[in-house]
Coordinates of C-alpha atoms in Angstrom, one line a residue:
A1 CA -1.7 15.3 0.8
T2 CA -3.7 16.6 -2.1
Q3 CA -6.5 18.8 -1.0
L4 CA -9.5 18.8 -3.3
S5 CA -10.2 22.5 -2.9
D6 CA -13.7 22.5 -1.5
A7 CA -14.4 24.1 1.9
R8 CA -17.3 21.7 2.5
F9 CA -14.9 18.8 2.8
E10 CA -12.1 20.4 5.0
K11 CA -12.6 17.9 7.9
L12 CA -12.7 15.0 5.5
D13 CA -9.6 16.2 3.7
A14 CA -7.8 16.6 7.1
R15 CA -8.8 13.0 8.1
L16 CA -7.5 11.8 4.7
A17 CA -4.2 13.6 5.3
R18 CA -3.8 11.8 8.6
F19 CA -4.8 8.5 7.0
Q20 CA -2.1 9.0 4.3
T21 CA 0.6 10.1 6.8
E22 CA -0.1 7.0 8.9
L23 CA 0.0 4.7 5.9
T24 CA 3.3 6.2 4.5
T25 CA 4.9 6.0 8.0
A26 CA 3.8 2.3 8.4
L27 CA 5.1 1.5 4.9
G28 CA 8.4 3.3 5.5
A29 CA 9.0 1.4 8.7
S30 CA 8.6 -1.9 6.9
I31 CA 11.4 -1.2 4.4
S32 CA 14.7 -3.0 4.9
P33 CA 17.3 -3.1 2.1
E34 CA 18.3 -6.7 2.9
R35 CA 14.8 -8.1 2.2
S36 CA 13.9 -9.5 -1.1
L37 CA 11.7 -7.5 -3.5
A38 CA 8.9 -10.1 -3.2
D39 CA 9.1 -10.0 0.7
L40 CA 9.0 -6.2 0.7
A41 CA 6.0 -6.2 -1.7
R42 CA 4.1 -8.8 0.2
T43 CA 4.7 -7.0 3.6
A44 CA 3.8 -3.7 2.0
A45 CA 0.6 -5.2 0.6
A46 CA -0.5 -6.6 3.9
I47 CA 0.2 -3.3 5.7
F48 CA -1.7 -1.4 2.9
L49 CA -4.7 -3.6 2.9
D50 CA -4.9 -3.8 6.7
H51 CA -4.8 0.0 6.9
W52 CA -7.5 0.4 4.3
A53 CA -9.7 -2.2 6.0
A54 CA -9.3 -0.4 9.4
H55 CA -10.4 2.8 7.7
R56 CA -13.1 1.4 5.5
F57 CA -15.7 4.1 6.5
L58 CA -13.2 6.9 5.7
I59 CA -12.5 5.4 2.3
E60 CA -16.2 5.0 1.6
C61 CA -16.8 8.7 2.5
Y62 CA -13.9 9.7 0.3
V63 CA -15.0 7.7 -2.7
R64 CA -18.3 9.5 -2.4
R65 CA -16.4 12.8 -2.1
L66 CA -14.5 12.1 -5.3
G67 CA -17.8 12.1 -7.1
T68 CA -18.0 15.8 -6.6
G69 CA -15.1 16.4 -9.1
L70 CA -11.4 16.6 -9.0
P71 CA -9.0 19.4 -9.9
T72 CA -6.8 18.7 -12.9
E73 CA -3.7 18.7 -10.6
T74 CA -5.2 15.9 -8.5
V75 CA -6.0 13.8 -11.6
R76 CA -2.4 14.3 -12.8
D77 CA -0.6 13.9 -9.4
G78 CA -2.8 11.4 -7.7
L79 CA -4.5 11.7 -4.3
H80 CA -1.4 11.2 -2.3
P81 CA 1.7 12.9 -3.8
P82 CA 4.0 12.2 -0.8
L83 CA 3.4 8.4 -1.2
A84 CA 4.1 8.7 -4.9
E85 CA 7.3 10.6 -4.1
W86 CA 8.3 8.0 -1.5
L87 CA 7.7 5.1 -4.0
S88 CA 9.4 6.9 -6.8
A89 CA 12.5 7.4 -4.5
A90 CA 12.4 3.7 -3.6
L91 CA 12.3 2.8 -7.2
T92 CA 15.1 5.1 -8.0
A93 CA 17.1 3.5 -5.3
R94 CA 16.7 0.2 -7.3
R95 CA 18.5 1.9 -10.1
I96 CA 15.4 2.8 -12.1
D97 CA 15.7 6.0 -14.2
A98 CA 14.0 8.8 -12.3
T99 CA 11.5 9.5 -15.1
H100 CA 10.5 5.8 -15.3
A101 CA 10.4 5.6 -11.5
A102 CA 7.9 8.5 -11.3
L103 CA 5.7 7.0 -14.0
A104 CA 6.0 3.5 -12.5
A105 CA 5.1 4.9 -9.0
Q106 CA 1.9 6.4 -10.4
G107 CA 1.0 3.2 -12.3
L108 CA 1.7 1.0 -9.2
L109 CA -0.3 3.3 -6.9
G110 CA -3.3 3.2 -9.4
L111 CA -3.1 -0.6 -9.3
W112 CA -2.9 -0.7 -5.5
M113 CA -5.8 1.7 -5.1
R114 CA -8.1 -0.4 -7.3
V115 CA -7.1 -3.7 -5.7
G116 CA -7.2 -2.0 -2.2
L117 CA -10.8 -0.7 -2.8
R118 CA -11.9 -4.2 -3.8
A119 CA -10.3 -5.8 -0.7
A120 CA -11.5 -3.0 1.6
F121 CA -15.1 -3.7 0.7
E122 CA -14.8 -7.4 0.1
P123 CA -12.7 -8.7 3.1
A124 CA -12.7 -12.3 1.8
A125 CA -10.5 -11.0 -1.1
R126 CA -7.6 -10.0 1.2
Q127 CA -5.3 -12.9 0.6
G128 CA -5.9 -12.9 -3.2
A129 CA -5.2 -9.2 -3.1
I130 CA -1.9 -9.6 -1.3
D131 CA -0.9 -12.2 -3.9
V132 CA -1.9 -10.1 -6.9
L133 CA -0.3 -6.9 -5.5
T134 CA 2.9 -8.8 -4.7
K135 CA 3.2 -10.5 -8.1
M136 CA 2.2 -7.5 -10.2
T137 CA 4.5 -5.2 -8.2
V138 CA 7.5 -7.5 -8.4
G139 CA 6.7 -8.0 -12.1
A140 CA 6.6 -4.3 -12.9
I141 CA 9.7 -3.5 -10.9
S142 CA 11.5 -6.5 -12.4
A143 CA 10.6 -5.4 -15.9
L144 CA 12.2 -2.0 -15.2
T145 CA 15.3 -3.4 -13.5
E146 CA 15.6 -6.8 -15.0
E147 CA 15.8 -8.2 -11.4
E148 CA 15.1 -11.9 -11.0
R149 CA 11.4 -12.7 -10.6
P150 CA 10.4 -15.0 -7.7

């Protein structure tokens, strides 16, 4: 996990690292090559949003923590490089060029973070968030692979 290089926040950064590891593990366990892209995206969105909702207080603390400033590397690489690497590898497995996969992973994670924040703090938005994340993820991946859209 990306550490934000401030000793005042070591415990919070450690909790974030556990949060990220748990999320990546849960997402990895949901992947099955025989499932459709839309089914995978919908399942991942539900896991993601449920994880964020369960850790709403940590997310709120971290959002406040981000207001203290970010190192350039964190802005460039994102808050969770292992998840970006995992997603990039998953996109590469769908025959997306490695450079495009890395960029698409960052773009998708940005999308998921913004929608996830909204749903974490507005639980009524959960189903709409799952629908939006599924459609936008499938659309983005389909645009890069020319796979059939649902």
